[in-house]
mmCIF file of C-alpha atoms in Angstrom:
data_model
loop_
_atom_site.group_PDB
_atom_site.id
_atom_site.type_symbol
_atom_site.label_atom_id
_atom_site.label_comp_id
_atom_site.label_asym_id
_atom_site.label_seq_id
_atom_site.Cartn_x
_atom_site.Cartn_y
_atom_site.Cartn_z
ATOM 1 C CA MET A 1 -0.073 0.020 -0.025
ATOM 2 C CA SER A 2 0.912 3.512 -0.378
ATOM 3 C CA ALA A 3 3.346 4.952 2.258
ATOM 4 C CA THR A 4 1.191 7.960 2.638
ATOM 5 C CA VAL A 5 -1.486 6.141 4.541
ATOM 6 C CA ASP A 6 -1.870 7.388 8.237
ATOM 7 C CA VAL A 7 -2.221 4.085 10.025
ATOM 8 C CA ASP A 8 -3.702 5.925 13.143
ATOM 9 C CA ASN A 9 -6.195 7.510 10.995
ATOM 10 C CA PRO A 10 -7.032 5.538 7.796
ATOM 11 C CA THR A 11 -9.996 5.973 5.933
ATOM 12 C CA PRO A 12 -12.458 3.193 5.711
ATOM 13 C CA SER A 13 -11.294 2.223 2.017
ATOM 14 C CA GLN A 14 -7.663 2.244 3.038
ATOM 15 C CA ARG A 15 -8.271 0.058 6.092
ATOM 16 C CA ALA A 16 -10.383 -2.388 3.870
ATOM 17 C CA ALA A 17 -7.647 -2.499 1.224
ATOM 18 C CA ALA A 18 -4.865 -3.327 3.666
ATOM 19 C CA ILE A 19 -6.920 -6.133 5.240
ATOM 20 C CA GLU A 20 -7.710 -7.517 1.810
ATOM 21 C CA GLN A 21 -4.130 -7.353 0.613
ATOM 22 C CA LEU A 22 -2.778 -9.209 3.744
ATOM 23 C CA ARG A 23 -5.678 -11.800 3.567
ATOM 24 C CA ASP A 24 -4.467 -12.628 0.077
ATOM 25 C CA LYS A 25 -1.062 -13.688 1.507
ATOM 26 C CA LEU A 26 -2.711 -15.946 3.989
ATOM 27 C CA SER A 27 -3.872 -19.621 3.967
ATOM 28 C CA ASP A 28 -7.578 -20.363 4.229
ATOM 29 C CA GLU A 29 -6.806 -21.826 7.649
ATOM 30 C CA VAL A 30 -5.290 -18.739 9.160
ATOM 31 C CA ASN A 31 -7.825 -16.484 7.333
ATOM 32 C CA SER A 32 -10.667 -18.187 8.880
ATOM 33 C CA TYR A 33 -9.004 -17.984 12.379
ATOM 34 C CA CYS A 34 -8.482 -14.136 12.048
ATOM 35 C CA SER A 35 -10.973 -11.322 12.429
ATOM 36 C CA ASP A 36 -10.472 -8.221 10.415
ATOM 37 C CA LEU A 37 -9.141 -6.546 13.598
ATOM 38 C CA ASP A 38 -6.432 -9.124 14.047
ATOM 39 C CA ILE A 39 -5.594 -8.712 10.271
ATOM 40 C CA TRP A 40 -5.336 -4.798 10.746
ATOM 41 C CA ARG A 41 -3.349 -5.029 13.938
ATOM 42 C CA PHE A 42 -0.600 -6.942 12.309
ATOM 43 C CA SER A 43 -0.618 -4.755 9.214
ATOM 44 C CA VAL A 44 -0.197 -1.659 11.289
ATOM 45 C CA ALA A 45 2.527 -3.348 13.385
ATOM 46 C CA ARG A 46 4.479 -3.717 10.125
ATOM 47 C CA GLN A 47 3.590 -0.386 8.686
ATOM 48 C CA LEU A 48 1.404 -2.035 5.997
ATOM 49 C CA ASP A 49 4.185 -4.179 4.656
ATOM 50 C CA THR A 50 2.025 -7.336 3.600
ATOM 51 C CA GLU A 51 5.074 -9.578 3.380
ATOM 52 C CA LYS A 52 6.412 -8.844 6.843
ATOM 53 C CA ALA A 53 2.907 -8.790 8.376
ATOM 54 C CA ALA A 54 2.189 -12.188 6.847
ATOM 55 C CA VAL A 55 5.252 -13.614 8.343
ATOM 56 C CA MET A 56 4.397 -12.255 11.657
ATOM 57 C CA ILE A 57 0.722 -13.396 11.692
ATOM 58 C CA ASN A 58 1.623 -16.780 10.614
ATOM 59 C CA ALA A 59 4.047 -17.215 13.547
ATOM 60 C CA TRP A 60 1.426 -15.859 15.790
ATOM 61 C CA TYR A 61 -1.075 -18.403 14.655
ATOM 62 C CA GLU A 62 1.263 -21.291 14.927
ATOM 63 C CA TRP A 63 2.189 -20.272 18.444
ATOM 64 C CA ARG A 64 -1.376 -19.914 19.574
ATOM 65 C CA LYS A 65 -2.214 -23.414 18.222
ATOM 66 C CA GLN A 66 1.027 -25.100 19.568
ATOM 67 C CA ALA A 67 0.614 -23.366 22.999
ATOM 68 C CA ASN A 68 -3.195 -24.042 23.190
ATOM 69 C CA VAL A 69 -3.679 -20.339 24.059
ATOM 70 C CA ASP A 70 -7.391 -20.643 23.240
ATOM 71 C CA ASP A 71 -7.928 -23.175 26.051
ATOM 72 C CA LEU A 72 -6.511 -20.961 28.848
ATOM 73 C CA ALA A 73 -8.710 -20.601 31.815
ATOM 74 C CA VAL A 74 -9.568 -16.933 31.473
ATOM 75 C CA ALA A 75 -12.096 -15.227 33.805
ATOM 76 C CA GLN A 76 -15.256 -14.301 31.991
ATOM 77 C CA PRO A 77 -18.903 -13.574 32.978
ATOM 78 C CA ASP A 78 -20.086 -17.155 32.222
ATOM 79 C CA ASN A 79 -17.364 -18.907 34.279
ATOM 80 C CA GLU A 80 -15.799 -18.888 37.695
ATOM 81 C CA ASN A 81 -12.082 -18.661 36.581
ATOM 82 C CA PRO A 82 -10.017 -16.382 38.817
ATOM 83 C CA VAL A 83 -8.793 -13.040 37.691
ATOM 84 C CA PRO A 84 -5.097 -12.950 36.885
ATOM 85 C CA CYS A 85 -4.649 -9.632 38.513
ATOM 86 C CA ALA A 86 -6.678 -7.026 40.496
ATOM 87 C CA VAL A 87 -9.573 -5.547 38.720
ATOM 88 C CA ARG A 88 -11.731 -2.441 39.595
ATOM 89 C CA GLY A 89 -14.713 -0.949 37.835
ATOM 90 C CA TYR A 90 -15.938 -3.667 35.323
ATOM 91 C CA SER A 91 -19.176 -5.574 35.141
ATOM 92 C CA ALA A 92 -17.829 -8.562 33.375
ATOM 93 C CA VAL A 93 -16.125 -9.700 36.637
ATOM 94 C CA ALA A 94 -16.492 -8.328 40.184
ATOM 95 C CA ASP A 95 -13.946 -6.055 41.578
ATOM 96 C CA ALA A 96 -11.429 -8.600 42.882
ATOM 97 C CA ASN A 97 -7.927 -9.057 44.070
ATOM 98 C CA VAL A 98 -5.582 -12.026 43.254
ATOM 99 C CA THR A 99 -6.047 -14.462 46.120
ATOM 100 C CA ALA A 100 -5.080 -18.062 46.953
ATOM 101 C CA GLY A 101 -8.349 -19.368 45.976
ATOM 102 C CA ILE A 102 -9.488 -22.298 43.571
ATOM 103 C CA GLY A 103 -7.815 -22.204 40.217
ATOM 104 C CA VAL A 104 -4.806 -19.943 41.394
ATOM 105 C CA ASP A 105 -1.602 -21.941 41.327
ATOM 106 C CA ASP A 106 1.320 -21.352 43.718
ATOM 107 C CA ALA A 107 3.556 -20.122 41.080
ATOM 108 C CA GLN A 108 1.298 -17.145 40.351
ATOM 109 C CA LEU A 109 1.020 -16.357 44.078
ATOM 110 C CA ARG A 110 4.772 -16.477 44.578
ATOM 111 C CA LEU A 111 5.222 -13.978 41.510
ATOM 112 C CA THR A 112 2.296 -11.748 42.991
ATOM 113 C CA ARG A 113 4.362 -11.491 46.081
ATOM 114 C CA THR A 114 7.316 -9.996 44.300
ATOM 115 C CA LEU A 115 5.357 -7.619 41.899
ATOM 116 C CA GLY A 116 4.646 -4.162 43.191
ATOM 117 C CA GLY A 117 0.894 -4.510 42.178
ATOM 118 C CA GLY A 118 -1.026 -4.244 39.059
ATOM 119 C CA CYS A 119 -4.623 -3.593 38.332
ATOM 120 C CA TRP A 120 -7.057 -2.925 35.512
ATOM 121 C CA HIS A 121 -8.460 0.170 36.953
ATOM 122 C CA LYS A 122 -11.666 1.526 35.275
ATOM 123 C CA ARG A 123 -11.391 3.594 31.788
ATOM 124 C CA ASP A 124 -9.951 6.360 30.061
ATOM 125 C CA ARG A 125 -11.872 9.237 28.600
ATOM 126 C CA ASP A 126 -12.469 7.270 25.240
ATOM 127 C CA GLY A 127 -13.489 4.021 27.067
ATOM 128 C CA ARG A 128 -10.268 2.036 26.809
ATOM 129 C CA PRO A 129 -9.308 -0.045 29.802
ATOM 130 C CA VAL A 130 -6.542 1.335 32.024
ATOM 131 C CA TYR A 131 -3.935 -0.844 33.369
ATOM 132 C CA ILE A 132 -1.737 0.546 36.300
ATOM 133 C CA GLU A 133 1.432 -1.078 37.254
ATOM 134 C CA ARG A 134 3.427 -0.214 40.467
ATOM 135 C CA ALA A 135 6.737 -1.141 39.048
ATOM 136 C CA GLY A 136 8.590 0.960 41.464
ATOM 137 C CA ARG A 137 7.580 -1.399 44.263
ATOM 138 C CA HIS A 138 8.853 -4.569 42.378
ATOM 139 C CA ILE A 139 11.093 -6.626 44.542
ATOM 140 C CA ILE A 140 13.229 -6.826 41.495
ATOM 141 C CA LYS A 141 16.092 -9.085 42.973
ATOM 142 C CA ASP A 142 13.417 -11.776 43.921
ATOM 143 C CA ILE A 143 11.678 -11.956 40.620
ATOM 144 C CA PRO A 144 14.203 -14.180 38.933
ATOM 145 C CA LYS A 145 14.321 -16.296 42.147
ATOM 146 C CA THR A 146 10.585 -16.724 42.093
ATOM 147 C CA SER A 147 9.868 -17.343 38.363
ATOM 148 C CA SER A 148 11.578 -18.401 35.287
ATOM 149 C CA THR A 149 11.353 -16.359 32.129
ATOM 150 C CA SER A 150 8.851 -18.817 30.639
ATOM 151 C CA GLY A 151 6.823 -18.528 33.693
ATOM 152 C CA LEU A 152 6.696 -14.820 33.488
ATOM 153 C CA ILE A 153 5.782 -14.927 29.911
ATOM 154 C CA GLU A 154 2.928 -17.425 30.691
ATOM 155 C CA PHE A 155 1.592 -15.008 33.341
ATOM 156 C CA HIS A 156 1.887 -12.188 30.864
ATOM 157 C CA VAL A 157 0.014 -14.198 28.207
ATOM 158 C CA LEU A 158 -2.883 -14.700 30.831
ATOM 159 C CA LEU A 159 -3.135 -11.043 31.418
ATOM 160 C CA GLN A 160 -3.374 -10.232 27.729
ATOM 161 C CA GLU A 161 -5.839 -12.924 27.168
ATOM 162 C CA PHE A 162 -8.071 -11.604 29.932
ATOM 163 C CA LEU A 163 -7.758 -8.123 28.337
ATOM 164 C CA THR A 164 -8.678 -9.330 24.803
ATOM 165 C CA ARG A 165 -11.457 -11.805 25.883
ATOM 166 C CA THR A 166 -13.136 -10.064 28.839
ATOM 167 C CA LEU A 167 -12.357 -6.471 29.256
ATOM 168 C CA LEU A 168 -12.168 -5.139 25.479
ATOM 169 C CA PRO A 169 -15.538 -6.686 24.752
ATOM 170 C CA GLU A 170 -17.193 -5.039 27.735
ATOM 171 C CA CYS A 171 -15.641 -1.593 27.023
ATOM 172 C CA SER A 172 -16.723 -1.980 23.228
ATOM 173 C CA GLN A 173 -20.289 -2.644 24.313
ATOM 174 C CA LEU A 174 -20.335 0.436 26.573
ATOM 175 C CA ALA A 175 -18.572 2.695 23.967
ATOM 176 C CA GLU A 176 -20.870 1.208 21.330
ATOM 177 C CA GLU A 177 -17.776 0.969 18.917
ATOM 178 C CA THR A 178 -14.794 -1.365 18.822
ATOM 179 C CA VAL A 179 -12.380 -0.643 21.697
ATOM 180 C CA TRP A 180 -9.323 -2.754 21.039
ATOM 181 C CA GLN A 181 -6.363 -1.062 22.964
ATOM 182 C CA GLN A 182 -5.592 -0.292 26.486
ATOM 183 C CA VAL A 183 -3.781 2.631 28.165
ATOM 184 C CA VAL A 184 -0.887 1.680 30.641
ATOM 185 C CA VAL A 185 0.351 3.580 33.484
ATOM 186 C CA ILE A 186 3.634 2.421 34.912
ATOM 187 C CA ASP A 187 4.394 4.106 38.371
ATOM 188 C CA LEU A 188 8.126 4.115 39.203
ATOM 189 C CA ALA A 189 7.655 5.692 42.620
ATOM 190 C CA GLY A 190 10.066 3.879 44.895
ATOM 191 C CA VAL A 191 12.316 2.535 42.292
ATOM 192 C CA SER A 192 16.058 2.273 43.059
ATOM 193 C CA LEU A 193 19.138 2.406 40.923
ATOM 194 C CA VAL A 194 20.087 -1.089 42.026
ATOM 195 C CA ALA A 195 16.572 -2.289 40.771
ATOM 196 C CA LEU A 196 17.035 -0.617 37.522
ATOM 197 C CA SER A 197 20.466 -2.334 36.876
ATOM 198 C CA HIS A 198 19.562 -5.966 37.954
ATOM 199 C CA ILE A 199 20.698 -7.872 34.962
ATOM 200 C CA PRO A 200 18.741 -11.014 35.473
ATOM 201 C CA ALA A 201 15.573 -9.051 36.000
ATOM 202 C CA LEU A 202 16.233 -6.980 32.942
ATOM 203 C CA ASN A 203 16.985 -10.016 30.643
ATOM 204 C CA MET A 204 13.435 -11.431 31.770
ATOM 205 C CA LEU A 205 12.053 -8.238 30.912
ATOM 206 C CA ARG A 206 13.643 -8.015 27.394
ATOM 207 C CA GLU A 207 12.358 -11.425 26.550
ATOM 208 C CA MET A 208 8.796 -10.680 27.729
ATOM 209 C CA LEU A 209 8.839 -7.336 25.692
ATOM 210 C CA ALA A 210 10.044 -9.263 22.602
ATOM 211 C CA ARG A 211 7.283 -11.762 22.768
ATOM 212 C CA ASP A 212 4.677 -9.153 23.607
ATOM 213 C CA GLN A 213 5.459 -7.039 20.527
ATOM 214 C CA MET A 214 5.324 -10.171 18.322
ATOM 215 C CA LEU A 215 2.167 -11.903 19.748
ATOM 216 C CA TYR A 216 0.076 -8.979 20.881
ATOM 217 C CA PRO A 217 0.822 -6.136 18.588
ATOM 218 C CA GLU A 218 -1.107 -2.767 18.642
ATOM 219 C CA ARG A 219 -2.948 -3.627 21.892
ATOM 220 C CA MET A 220 -1.416 -0.610 23.630
ATOM 221 C CA TYR A 221 -2.801 2.756 22.717
ATOM 222 C CA ARG A 222 -0.427 4.660 24.944
ATOM 223 C CA THR A 223 1.872 4.089 28.038
ATOM 224 C CA TYR A 224 2.781 6.633 30.609
ATOM 225 C CA VAL A 225 5.801 6.176 32.878
ATOM 226 C CA VAL A 226 5.288 8.392 35.830
ATOM 227 C CA ASN A 227 7.490 9.264 38.808
ATOM 228 C CA ALA A 228 10.373 8.465 36.712
ATOM 229 C CA PRO A 229 13.606 9.361 38.694
ATOM 230 C CA PRO A 230 16.650 10.676 36.869
ATOM 231 C CA VAL A 231 18.498 7.399 37.235
ATOM 232 C CA PHE A 232 15.712 5.833 34.924
ATOM 233 C CA ILE A 233 17.203 7.761 31.844
ATOM 234 C CA THR A 234 20.056 5.308 31.875
ATOM 235 C CA ALA A 235 17.842 2.260 32.027
ATOM 236 C CA TRP A 236 15.486 3.725 29.406
ATOM 237 C CA LYS A 237 18.288 4.013 26.923
ATOM 238 C CA MET A 238 18.787 0.343 27.083
ATOM 239 C CA ILE A 239 15.191 -0.718 27.260
ATOM 240 C CA ARG A 240 14.051 1.503 24.390
ATOM 241 C CA SER A 241 16.605 -0.456 22.200
ATOM 242 C CA TRP A 242 14.481 -3.486 22.579
ATOM 243 C CA LEU A 243 11.259 -1.753 21.266
ATOM 244 C CA ASP A 244 9.893 -1.387 17.922
ATOM 245 C CA PRO A 245 9.986 2.352 16.939
ATOM 246 C CA ARG A 246 6.288 2.490 16.767
ATOM 247 C CA VAL A 247 5.940 1.265 20.343
ATOM 248 C CA ILE A 248 8.345 3.792 21.479
ATOM 249 C CA SER A 249 6.272 6.589 19.850
ATOM 250 C CA LYS A 250 3.499 5.687 22.071
ATOM 251 C CA ILE A 251 5.473 5.891 25.388
ATOM 252 C CA GLN A 252 5.684 9.047 27.488
ATOM 253 C CA ILE A 253 8.329 9.446 30.227
ATOM 254 C CA LEU A 254 7.021 11.800 33.004
ATOM 255 C CA GLY A 255 8.519 12.681 36.357
ATOM 256 C CA LYS A 256 6.594 13.640 39.446
ATOM 257 C CA ASP A 257 4.588 16.142 37.599
ATOM 258 C CA HIS A 258 2.203 13.982 35.567
ATOM 259 C CA ALA A 259 -0.750 16.040 35.539
ATOM 260 C CA GLU A 260 -1.407 15.353 32.069
ATOM 261 C CA LEU A 261 -2.766 11.800 32.976
ATOM 262 C CA LEU A 262 -6.016 13.689 33.684
ATOM 263 C CA ASP A 263 -6.175 14.545 30.030
ATOM 264 C CA GLN A 264 -6.244 10.867 29.238
ATOM 265 C CA ILE A 265 -8.047 9.578 32.342
ATOM 266 C CA PRO A 266 -10.839 11.365 34.265
ATOM 267 C CA ALA A 267 -10.100 12.110 37.835
ATOM 268 C CA HIS A 268 -12.854 9.740 39.199
ATOM 269 C CA ASN A 269 -11.073 6.941 37.319
ATOM 270 C CA LEU A 270 -7.603 7.759 38.284
ATOM 271 C CA PRO A 271 -6.267 6.704 41.793
ATOM 272 C CA SER A 272 -5.540 9.482 44.163
ATOM 273 C CA PHE A 273 -1.838 8.538 44.362
ATOM 274 C CA LEU A 274 -1.474 9.532 40.568
ATOM 275 C CA GLY A 275 -3.444 12.734 41.071
ATOM 276 C CA GLY A 276 -6.885 11.694 40.577
ATOM 277 C CA SER A 277 -9.815 11.416 43.137
ATOM 278 C CA CYS A 278 -10.468 7.729 43.244
ATOM 279 C CA LYS A 279 -9.524 5.426 46.393
ATOM 280 C CA CYS A 280 -11.526 2.361 45.856
ATOM 281 C CA SER A 281 -12.020 2.262 49.685
ATOM 282 C CA HIS A 282 -14.490 -0.499 49.340
ATOM 283 C CA MET A 283 -11.566 -2.936 48.472
ATOM 284 C CA PRO A 284 -8.777 -4.315 50.421
ATOM 285 C CA GLY A 285 -5.535 -2.532 48.984
ATOM 286 C CA GLY A 286 -7.531 0.417 47.541
ATOM 287 C CA CYS A 287 -7.274 1.118 43.865
ATOM 288 C CA VAL A 288 -4.099 -0.966 43.201
ATOM 289 C CA PRO A 289 -3.185 -3.639 45.852
ATOM 290 C CA SER A 290 0.323 -4.357 46.460
ATOM 291 C CA VAL A 291 1.910 -6.943 48.883
ATOM 292 C CA PRO A 292 5.248 -5.406 48.818
ATOM 293 C CA LEU A 293 3.869 -1.934 49.587
ATOM 294 C CA GLY A 294 2.061 -3.606 52.515
ATOM 295 C CA ASN A 295 -1.423 -2.290 51.768
ATOM 296 C CA TYR A 296 -2.775 -5.717 50.983
ATOM 297 C CA PRO A 297 -2.053 -8.753 53.203
ATOM 298 C CA ASP A 298 -0.520 -11.799 51.975
ATOM 299 C CA LEU A 299 -2.986 -14.458 53.596
ATOM 300 C CA PRO A 300 -2.351 -18.305 53.514
ATOM 301 C CA ARG A 301 -4.248 -20.418 50.924
ATOM 302 C CA SER A 302 -6.300 -21.844 53.728
ATOM 303 C CA ALA A 303 -7.888 -18.535 54.090
ATOM 304 C CA TYR A 304 -9.314 -18.841 50.638
ATOM 305 C CA ALA A 305 -9.877 -22.594 50.427
ATOM 306 C CA HIS A 306 -13.360 -22.512 49.267
ATOM 307 C CA LEU A 307 -13.731 -19.135 47.704
ATOM 308 C CA ARG A 308 -13.878 -18.096 43.964
ATOM 309 C CA HIS A 309 -12.934 -14.887 42.390
ATOM 310 C CA GLN A 310 -16.517 -13.386 42.675
ATOM 311 C CA VAL A 311 -16.260 -13.501 46.619
ATOM 312 C CA GLN A 312 -14.303 -10.629 48.401
ATOM 313 C CA ILE A 313 -12.323 -11.019 51.667
ATOM 314 C CA SER A 314 -12.166 -8.246 54.164
ATOM 315 C CA TYR A 315 -9.782 -8.050 57.204
ATOM 316 C CA THR A 316 -9.546 -6.053 60.314
ATOM 317 C CA GLU A 317 -8.097 -2.440 60.274
ATOM 318 C CA PRO A 318 -7.132 -2.415 56.509
ATOM 319 C CA ARG A 319 -3.975 -0.292 55.978
ATOM 320 C CA HIS A 320 -4.182 1.677 52.734
ATOM 321 C CA SER A 321 -1.262 3.585 51.167
ATOM 322 C CA PHE A 322 -2.365 5.997 48.631
#
């Protein structure tokens, strides 16, 4: 296709032509599996280069079949599968935290104890789901001890499938149009130079980013990295070398002044610790529960032995940190 096509604002005819051209390069088997949106995402990821997009989508299809991705136990309205991370503000699943309940394996719980806290927290101004990660609270040195790279990638795949199968359809229904991307907020408050230079963890991150770009292209609308300390600049120079230029163009690095988040996310949908007005005081851990931060308890499996993800746990004198 013509290089003059603006992939972020194509005309309907340009989008249809790109989809048709890529479908012409694919087998009947792959074509029948892919929606037009799948075709478009991979086309955009390769700047409408049909040859490169065909290679990419064929590899994606083979991976999904070999890894049985479609058989993953993803939490949806019609089942009782556990949520893969905390959720706030959706009707497809109840507000929930990750707990040691039925269907949550020990490997995921061990990983959750080292991660600073992640949550799909409501929507942005255009109806996209918002994912918030308290990356500055990660116990970086313990992540490689707790999980293998393959285990971390499997966890990330589960997160992406939950987004794709559960949250995006709900957001699309509410918006009365197709919502197919998320907004990500990465909060680096509390991060240290030691954490940013931990080589084993950085190697895991590099592999996860590589897989994410190949297997879930164009699922991210924009990423905001907030509370980034000056030392992050050194790490960012390395991390950006692992990213596709188009991905880099969607990432904004902000310091402590991140008021522009409110241009993307309304105050009532943004946690108070990020400059919004939401506190989710009805939930243990508030807006984004974090075991390392100490605003959410790491209770034993026996406390959840007979509970599923729809059921919530409360505890005495909850301590929030907003």
